[in-house]
Short mmCIF file of C-alpha atoms and ligand atoms in Angstrom, two decimals:
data_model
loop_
_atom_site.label_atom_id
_atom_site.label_comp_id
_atom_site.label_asym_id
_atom_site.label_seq_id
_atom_site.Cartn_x
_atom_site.Cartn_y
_atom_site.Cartn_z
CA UNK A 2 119.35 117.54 70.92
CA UNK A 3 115.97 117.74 71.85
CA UNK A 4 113.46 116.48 69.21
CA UNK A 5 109.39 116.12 69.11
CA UNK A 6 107.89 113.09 70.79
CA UNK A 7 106.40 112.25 67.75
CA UNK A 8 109.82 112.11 66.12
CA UNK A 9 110.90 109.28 68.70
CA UNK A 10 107.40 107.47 68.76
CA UNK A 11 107.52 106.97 64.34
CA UNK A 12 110.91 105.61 64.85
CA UNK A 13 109.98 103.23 67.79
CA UNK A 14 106.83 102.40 66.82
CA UNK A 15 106.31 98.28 66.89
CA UNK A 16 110.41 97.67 68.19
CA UNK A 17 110.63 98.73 71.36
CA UNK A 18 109.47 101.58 74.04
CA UNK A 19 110.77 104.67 74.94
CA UNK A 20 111.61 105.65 78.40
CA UNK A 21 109.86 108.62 79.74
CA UNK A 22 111.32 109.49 83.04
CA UNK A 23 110.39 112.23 85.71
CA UNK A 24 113.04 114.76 87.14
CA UNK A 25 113.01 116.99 90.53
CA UNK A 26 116.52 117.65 90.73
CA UNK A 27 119.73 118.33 89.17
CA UNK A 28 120.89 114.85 90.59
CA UNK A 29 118.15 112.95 88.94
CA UNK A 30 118.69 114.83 85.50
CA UNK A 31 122.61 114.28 85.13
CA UNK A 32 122.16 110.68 86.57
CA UNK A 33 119.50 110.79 83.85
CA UNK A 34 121.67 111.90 80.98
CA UNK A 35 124.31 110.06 81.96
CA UNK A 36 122.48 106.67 81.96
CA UNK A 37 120.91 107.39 78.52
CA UNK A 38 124.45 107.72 77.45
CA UNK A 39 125.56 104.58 78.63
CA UNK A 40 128.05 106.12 81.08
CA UNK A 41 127.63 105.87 84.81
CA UNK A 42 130.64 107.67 86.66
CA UNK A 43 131.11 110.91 85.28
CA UNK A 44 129.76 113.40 82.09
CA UNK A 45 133.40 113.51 80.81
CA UNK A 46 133.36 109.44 79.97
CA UNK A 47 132.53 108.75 76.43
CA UNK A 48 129.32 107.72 75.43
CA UNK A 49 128.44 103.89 75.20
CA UNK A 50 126.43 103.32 71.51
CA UNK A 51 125.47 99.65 73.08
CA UNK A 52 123.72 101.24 75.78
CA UNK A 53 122.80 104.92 74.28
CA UNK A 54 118.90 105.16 74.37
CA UNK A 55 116.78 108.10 73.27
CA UNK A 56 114.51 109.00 76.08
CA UNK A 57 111.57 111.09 76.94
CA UNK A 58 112.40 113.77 80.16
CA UNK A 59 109.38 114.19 82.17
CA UNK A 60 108.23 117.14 84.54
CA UNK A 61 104.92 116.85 86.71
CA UNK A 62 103.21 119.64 87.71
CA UNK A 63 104.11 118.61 91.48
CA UNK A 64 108.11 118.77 89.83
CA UNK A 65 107.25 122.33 88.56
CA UNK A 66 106.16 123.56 91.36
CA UNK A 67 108.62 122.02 93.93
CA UNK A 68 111.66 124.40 94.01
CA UNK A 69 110.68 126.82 89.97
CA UNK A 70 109.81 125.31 86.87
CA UNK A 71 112.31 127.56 85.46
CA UNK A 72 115.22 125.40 87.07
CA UNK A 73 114.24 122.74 85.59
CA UNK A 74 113.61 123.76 82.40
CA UNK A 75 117.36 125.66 82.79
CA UNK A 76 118.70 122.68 84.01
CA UNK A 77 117.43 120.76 80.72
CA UNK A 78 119.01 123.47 78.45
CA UNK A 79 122.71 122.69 80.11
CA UNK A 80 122.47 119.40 80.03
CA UNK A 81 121.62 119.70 76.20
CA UNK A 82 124.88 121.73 75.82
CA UNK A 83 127.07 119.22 78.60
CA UNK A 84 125.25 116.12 76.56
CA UNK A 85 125.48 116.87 73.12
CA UNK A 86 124.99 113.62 71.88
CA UNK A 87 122.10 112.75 73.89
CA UNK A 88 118.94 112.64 71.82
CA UNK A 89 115.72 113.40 73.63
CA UNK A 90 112.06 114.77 74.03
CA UNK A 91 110.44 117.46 76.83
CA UNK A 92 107.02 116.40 78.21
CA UNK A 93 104.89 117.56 80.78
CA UNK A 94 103.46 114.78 83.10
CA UNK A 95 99.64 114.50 83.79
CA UNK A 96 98.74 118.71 83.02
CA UNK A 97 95.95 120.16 83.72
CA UNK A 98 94.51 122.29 80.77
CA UNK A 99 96.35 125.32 82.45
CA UNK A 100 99.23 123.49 82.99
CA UNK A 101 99.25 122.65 79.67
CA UNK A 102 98.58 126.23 78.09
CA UNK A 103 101.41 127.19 80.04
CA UNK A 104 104.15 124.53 78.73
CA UNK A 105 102.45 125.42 74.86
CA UNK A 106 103.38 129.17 75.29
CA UNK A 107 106.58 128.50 76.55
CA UNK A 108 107.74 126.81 73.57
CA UNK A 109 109.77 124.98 75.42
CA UNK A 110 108.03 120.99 75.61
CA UNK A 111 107.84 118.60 72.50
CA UNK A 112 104.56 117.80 74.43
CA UNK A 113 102.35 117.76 77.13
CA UNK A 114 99.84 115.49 78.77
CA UNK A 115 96.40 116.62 79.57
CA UNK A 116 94.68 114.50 82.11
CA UNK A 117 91.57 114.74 82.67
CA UNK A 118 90.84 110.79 83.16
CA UNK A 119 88.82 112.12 86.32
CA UNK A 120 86.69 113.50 84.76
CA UNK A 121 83.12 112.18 82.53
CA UNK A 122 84.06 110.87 79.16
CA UNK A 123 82.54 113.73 77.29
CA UNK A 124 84.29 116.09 79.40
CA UNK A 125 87.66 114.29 78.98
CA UNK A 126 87.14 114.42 75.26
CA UNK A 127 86.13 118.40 75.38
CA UNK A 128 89.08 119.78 77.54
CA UNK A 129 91.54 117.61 75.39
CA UNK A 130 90.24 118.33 72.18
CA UNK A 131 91.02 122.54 73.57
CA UNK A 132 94.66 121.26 74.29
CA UNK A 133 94.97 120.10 71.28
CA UNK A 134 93.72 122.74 69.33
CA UNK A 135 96.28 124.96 70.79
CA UNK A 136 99.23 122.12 70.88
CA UNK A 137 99.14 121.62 67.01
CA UNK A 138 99.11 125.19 66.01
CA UNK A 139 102.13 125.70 67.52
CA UNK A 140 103.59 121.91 66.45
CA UNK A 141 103.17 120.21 69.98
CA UNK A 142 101.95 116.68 70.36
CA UNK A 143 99.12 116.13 73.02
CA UNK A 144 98.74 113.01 75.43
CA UNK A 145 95.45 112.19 77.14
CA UNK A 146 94.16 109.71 79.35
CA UNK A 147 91.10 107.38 79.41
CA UNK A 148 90.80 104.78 81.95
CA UNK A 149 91.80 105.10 85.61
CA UNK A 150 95.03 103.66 86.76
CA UNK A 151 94.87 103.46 90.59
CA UNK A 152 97.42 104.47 92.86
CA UNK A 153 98.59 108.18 94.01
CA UNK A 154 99.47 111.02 91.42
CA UNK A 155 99.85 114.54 91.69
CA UNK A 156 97.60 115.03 94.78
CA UNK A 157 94.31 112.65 93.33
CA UNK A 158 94.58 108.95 95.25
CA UNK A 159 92.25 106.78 93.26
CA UNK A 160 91.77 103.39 95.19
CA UNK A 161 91.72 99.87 93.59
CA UNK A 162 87.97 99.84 93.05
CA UNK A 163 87.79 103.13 91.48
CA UNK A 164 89.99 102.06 89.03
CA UNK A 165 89.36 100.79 85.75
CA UNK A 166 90.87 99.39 82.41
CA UNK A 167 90.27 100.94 78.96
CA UNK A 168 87.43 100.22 77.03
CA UNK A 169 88.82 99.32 73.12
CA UNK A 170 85.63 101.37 71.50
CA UNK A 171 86.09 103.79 73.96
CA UNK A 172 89.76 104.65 73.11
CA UNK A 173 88.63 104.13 69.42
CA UNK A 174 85.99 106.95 69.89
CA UNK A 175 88.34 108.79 72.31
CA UNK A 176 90.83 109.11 69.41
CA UNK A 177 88.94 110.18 67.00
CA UNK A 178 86.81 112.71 68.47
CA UNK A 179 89.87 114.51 70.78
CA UNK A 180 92.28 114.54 67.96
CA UNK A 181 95.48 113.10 70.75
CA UNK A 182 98.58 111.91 69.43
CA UNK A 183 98.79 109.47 72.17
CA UNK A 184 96.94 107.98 74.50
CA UNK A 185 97.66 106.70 78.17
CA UNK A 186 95.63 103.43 78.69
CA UNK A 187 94.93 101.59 81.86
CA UNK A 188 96.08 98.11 81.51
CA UNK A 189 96.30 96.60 84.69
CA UNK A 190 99.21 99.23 86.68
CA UNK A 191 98.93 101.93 88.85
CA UNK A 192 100.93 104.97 90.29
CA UNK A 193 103.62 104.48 93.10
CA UNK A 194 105.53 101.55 94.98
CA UNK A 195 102.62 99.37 95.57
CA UNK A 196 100.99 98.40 92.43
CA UNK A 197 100.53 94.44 92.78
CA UNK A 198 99.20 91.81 95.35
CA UNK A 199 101.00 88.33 94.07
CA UNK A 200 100.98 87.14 90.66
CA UNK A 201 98.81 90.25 88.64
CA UNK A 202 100.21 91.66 86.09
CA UNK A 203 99.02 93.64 83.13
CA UNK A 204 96.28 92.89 80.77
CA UNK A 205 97.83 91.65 77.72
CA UNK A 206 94.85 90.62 76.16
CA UNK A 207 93.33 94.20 76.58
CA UNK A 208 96.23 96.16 75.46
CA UNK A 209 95.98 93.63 72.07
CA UNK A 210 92.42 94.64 71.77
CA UNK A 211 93.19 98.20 71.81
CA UNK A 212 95.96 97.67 69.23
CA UNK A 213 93.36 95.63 66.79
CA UNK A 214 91.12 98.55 66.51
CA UNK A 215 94.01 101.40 66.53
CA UNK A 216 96.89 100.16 65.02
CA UNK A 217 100.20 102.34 64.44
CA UNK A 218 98.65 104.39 67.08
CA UNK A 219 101.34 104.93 70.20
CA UNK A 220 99.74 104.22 73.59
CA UNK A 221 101.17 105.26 76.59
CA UNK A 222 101.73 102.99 80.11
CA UNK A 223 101.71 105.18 83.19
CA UNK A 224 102.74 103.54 86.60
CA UNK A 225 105.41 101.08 84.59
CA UNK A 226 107.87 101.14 87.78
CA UNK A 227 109.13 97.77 88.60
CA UNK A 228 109.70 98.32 91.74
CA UNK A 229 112.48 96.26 92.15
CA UNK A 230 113.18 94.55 95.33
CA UNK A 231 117.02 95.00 95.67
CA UNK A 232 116.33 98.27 96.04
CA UNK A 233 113.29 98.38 98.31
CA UNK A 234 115.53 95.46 100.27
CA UNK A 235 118.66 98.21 100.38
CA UNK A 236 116.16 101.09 101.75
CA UNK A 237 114.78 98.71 104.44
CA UNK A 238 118.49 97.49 105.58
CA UNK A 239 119.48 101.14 105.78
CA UNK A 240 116.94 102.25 108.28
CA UNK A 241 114.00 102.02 105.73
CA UNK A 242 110.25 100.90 106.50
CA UNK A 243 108.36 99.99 103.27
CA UNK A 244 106.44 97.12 103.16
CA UNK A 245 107.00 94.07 100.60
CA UNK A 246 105.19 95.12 97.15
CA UNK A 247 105.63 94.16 93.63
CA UNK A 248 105.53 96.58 90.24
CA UNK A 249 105.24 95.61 86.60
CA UNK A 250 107.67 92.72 85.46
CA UNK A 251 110.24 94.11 83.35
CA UNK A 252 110.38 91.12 80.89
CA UNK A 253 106.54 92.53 79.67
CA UNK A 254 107.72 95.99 78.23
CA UNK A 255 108.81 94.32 75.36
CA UNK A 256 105.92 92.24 74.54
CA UNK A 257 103.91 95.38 75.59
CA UNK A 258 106.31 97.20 72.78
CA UNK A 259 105.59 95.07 70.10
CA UNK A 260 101.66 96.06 70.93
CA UNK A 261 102.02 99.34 70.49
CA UNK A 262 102.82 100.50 74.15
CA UNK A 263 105.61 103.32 72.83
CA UNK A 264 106.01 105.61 75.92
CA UNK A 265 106.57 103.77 79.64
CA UNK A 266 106.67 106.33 82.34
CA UNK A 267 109.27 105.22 85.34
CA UNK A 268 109.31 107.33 88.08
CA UNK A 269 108.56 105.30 91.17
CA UNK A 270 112.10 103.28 90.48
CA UNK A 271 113.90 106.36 90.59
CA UNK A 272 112.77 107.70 93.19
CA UNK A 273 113.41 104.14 95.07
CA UNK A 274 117.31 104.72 93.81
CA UNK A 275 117.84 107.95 95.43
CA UNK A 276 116.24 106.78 99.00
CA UNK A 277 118.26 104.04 99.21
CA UNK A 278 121.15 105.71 98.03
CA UNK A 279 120.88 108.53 100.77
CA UNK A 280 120.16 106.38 103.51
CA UNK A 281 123.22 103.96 103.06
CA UNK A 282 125.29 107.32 103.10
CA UNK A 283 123.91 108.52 105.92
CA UNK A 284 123.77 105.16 107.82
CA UNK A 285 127.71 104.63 106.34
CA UNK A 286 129.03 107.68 107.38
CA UNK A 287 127.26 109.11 109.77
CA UNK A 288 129.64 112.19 110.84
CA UNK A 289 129.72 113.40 106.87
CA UNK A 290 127.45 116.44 106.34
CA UNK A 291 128.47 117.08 102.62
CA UNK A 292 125.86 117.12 100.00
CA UNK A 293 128.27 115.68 97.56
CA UNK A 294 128.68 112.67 99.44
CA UNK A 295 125.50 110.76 98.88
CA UNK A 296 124.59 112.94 95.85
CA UNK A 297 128.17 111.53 93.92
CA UNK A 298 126.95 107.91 94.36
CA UNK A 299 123.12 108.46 93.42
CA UNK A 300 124.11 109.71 89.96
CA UNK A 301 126.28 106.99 89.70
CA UNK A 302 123.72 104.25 90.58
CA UNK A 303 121.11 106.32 89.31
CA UNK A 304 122.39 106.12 85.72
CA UNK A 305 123.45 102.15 85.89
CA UNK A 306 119.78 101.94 86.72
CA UNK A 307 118.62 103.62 83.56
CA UNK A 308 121.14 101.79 81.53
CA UNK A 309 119.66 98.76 82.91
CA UNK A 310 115.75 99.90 82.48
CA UNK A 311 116.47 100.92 78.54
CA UNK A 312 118.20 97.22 78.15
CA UNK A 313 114.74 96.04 79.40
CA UNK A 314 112.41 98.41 77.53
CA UNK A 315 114.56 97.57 73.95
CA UNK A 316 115.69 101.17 73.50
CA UNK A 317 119.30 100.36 74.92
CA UNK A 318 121.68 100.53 71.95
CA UNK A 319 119.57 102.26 69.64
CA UNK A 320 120.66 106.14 70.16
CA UNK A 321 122.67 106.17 66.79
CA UNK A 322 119.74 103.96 64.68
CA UNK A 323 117.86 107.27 66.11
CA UNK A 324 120.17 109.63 64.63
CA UNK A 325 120.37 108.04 61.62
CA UNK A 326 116.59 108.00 61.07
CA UNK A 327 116.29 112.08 62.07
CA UNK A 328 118.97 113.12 58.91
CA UNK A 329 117.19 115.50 57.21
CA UNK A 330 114.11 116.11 59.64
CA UNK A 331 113.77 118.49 61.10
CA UNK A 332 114.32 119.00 64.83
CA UNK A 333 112.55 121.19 67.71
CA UNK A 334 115.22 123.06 68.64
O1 LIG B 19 102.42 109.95 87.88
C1 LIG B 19 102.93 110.70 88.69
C2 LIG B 19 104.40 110.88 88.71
O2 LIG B 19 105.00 109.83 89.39
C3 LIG B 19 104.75 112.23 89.25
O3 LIG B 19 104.65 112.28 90.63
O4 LIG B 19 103.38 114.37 91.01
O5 LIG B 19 104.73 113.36 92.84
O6 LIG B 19 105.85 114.47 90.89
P1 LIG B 19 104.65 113.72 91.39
P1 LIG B 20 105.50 104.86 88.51
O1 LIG B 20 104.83 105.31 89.77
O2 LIG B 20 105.27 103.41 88.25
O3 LIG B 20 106.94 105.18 88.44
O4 LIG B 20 104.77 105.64 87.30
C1 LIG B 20 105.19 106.92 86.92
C2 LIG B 20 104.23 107.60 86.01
O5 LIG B 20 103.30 107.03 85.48
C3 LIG B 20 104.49 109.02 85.73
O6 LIG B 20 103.49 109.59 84.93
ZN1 LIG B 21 101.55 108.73 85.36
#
């Protein structure tokens, strides 16, 4: 059932985050599904309620544009009907205005992001206070961006001294005057497999000072991939050549939670999942040319992982408290 973002973020608010993860393929999105279910192996296994999660499907605009946006968006719709008890929200990942217009008139998203954290702060107030002119008329929630995380997305690479943490006034005034729903803040992470040199880690006290001035407001953490070493470990042993690097400690999505941090974007971690995945198959057996035969196990581990990411971000075991609370709303689609 897919429901509004804002639907999951009132229930969440304060208890624990919601996953927002990015898809490219059909793999990723039943491995997806699957995991939010609490069932690794195969669609027909029954669902799990102590591992069931809501979650928060993400497509980029690099993920749109990769094979049709209309396969994924297809692909979404089945799983709805092969999933019926999964409960979930459709966003679009880092939009440009365009992008966004586009994913508004489809009528297809619960919302969209509009980031234009590139640009001045006027300007970043101006285009997102157009995407959400047009988002609420048609019932859409709108996510912007203030601060600049550093790392790679979509095709802008902003280095480490380029990038900068949220101002608390600023997102105050950012709010206000833009009319978001939710805003992405930079608190200390950044895009991709390399976030951390030893011991950093995010910026507790800023994220609390943001939450003083705003509170019951949902922010948003971008780059919240952990980056976990078993799995960069597993790539490098099958033929692999990444380089040691650290992501965001999973034991602070809670206490990030409980501050208001609603929506965590993963999409580094997946991707890590499906590299390894591939090259142990190929390195295993290397006279197999089937794409079922790396693509069987990488739904498999790819849905243990999310199991194991929603235990982490609180929203493990909560699916049916979700259902419960959305008797009587009504939903998007
Ligand atoms: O924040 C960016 C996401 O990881 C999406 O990456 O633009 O390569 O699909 P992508
Ligand atoms: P990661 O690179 O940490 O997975 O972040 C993904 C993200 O922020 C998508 O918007
Ligand atoms: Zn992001």
């Amino acid at each position: 059932m897919i429901v509004t973002t804002k639907q999951l973020f009132d229930i969440a608010y304060g208890n624990y985050a919601v996953g927002a993860y990015n898809i490219n393929n059909l793999e990723q999105t039943i491995g997806l599904f699957r995991g939010n279910l609490g069932k690794a192996e195969s669609n027909d296994e029954p669902a799990d309620s102590a591992k069931s999660a809501p979650f928060i499907i993400q497509i980029s605009r690099g993920a749109r544009s990769y094979t049709d946006k209309r396969y994924l968006e297809a692909m979404i719709r089945t799983s709805e009907e092969v999933f019926p008890e999964a409960i979930f929200a459709v966003h679009l990942d880092h939009g440009t205005e365009e992008a966004c217009y586009d994913c508004i008139d489809s009528g297809f998203y619960s919302s969209v992001m509009i980031d234009a954290s590139h640009e001045d702060f006027d300007e970043n107030i101006a285009i997102t206070r157009r995407v959400v002119d047009r988002a609420h008329e048609k019932g859409i929630s709108v996510e912007a961006e203030l601060g600049m995380l550093g790392g790679v997305e979509e095709d802008i690479v902003v280095s480490e001294e380029h990038a900068c943490l949220t101002d608390p006034d600023q997102a105050k005034e950012f709010i206000e005057r833009s009319g978001c729903d939710s805003l992405a803040v930079a608190i200390g992470t950044s895009h991709g497999a390399y976030k951390f040199k030893g011991s950093q880690g995010l910026h507790f006290d800023r994220i609390e000072a943001i939450q003083k001035l705003m509170p019951n407001y949902p922010f948003v953490m971008h780059g919240s991939s952990s980056v976990p070493k078993e799995w960069v470990d597993r790539i490098n042993a099958a033929g692999g050549n990444m380089p040691s690097t650290s992501g965001v400690r999973e034991g602070d999505y809670l206490p990030a939670a409980k501050l208001g941090v609603t929506k965590v974007n993963i999409d580094t971690d997946g991707r890590l999942v499906w590299c390894a995945t591939y090259r142990e198959s190929f390195r295993d057996k290397p006279a197999d040319f089937d794409p079922r035969t790396p693509g069987k196990p990488f739904m498999a581990n790819y849905a243990n992982y999310i199991i194991h990411k929603n235990e982490m971000l609180g929203s493990g075991g909560q699916l049916e408290n979700v259902r419960d609370a959305l008797k009587g709303q009504t939903v998007a689609s």
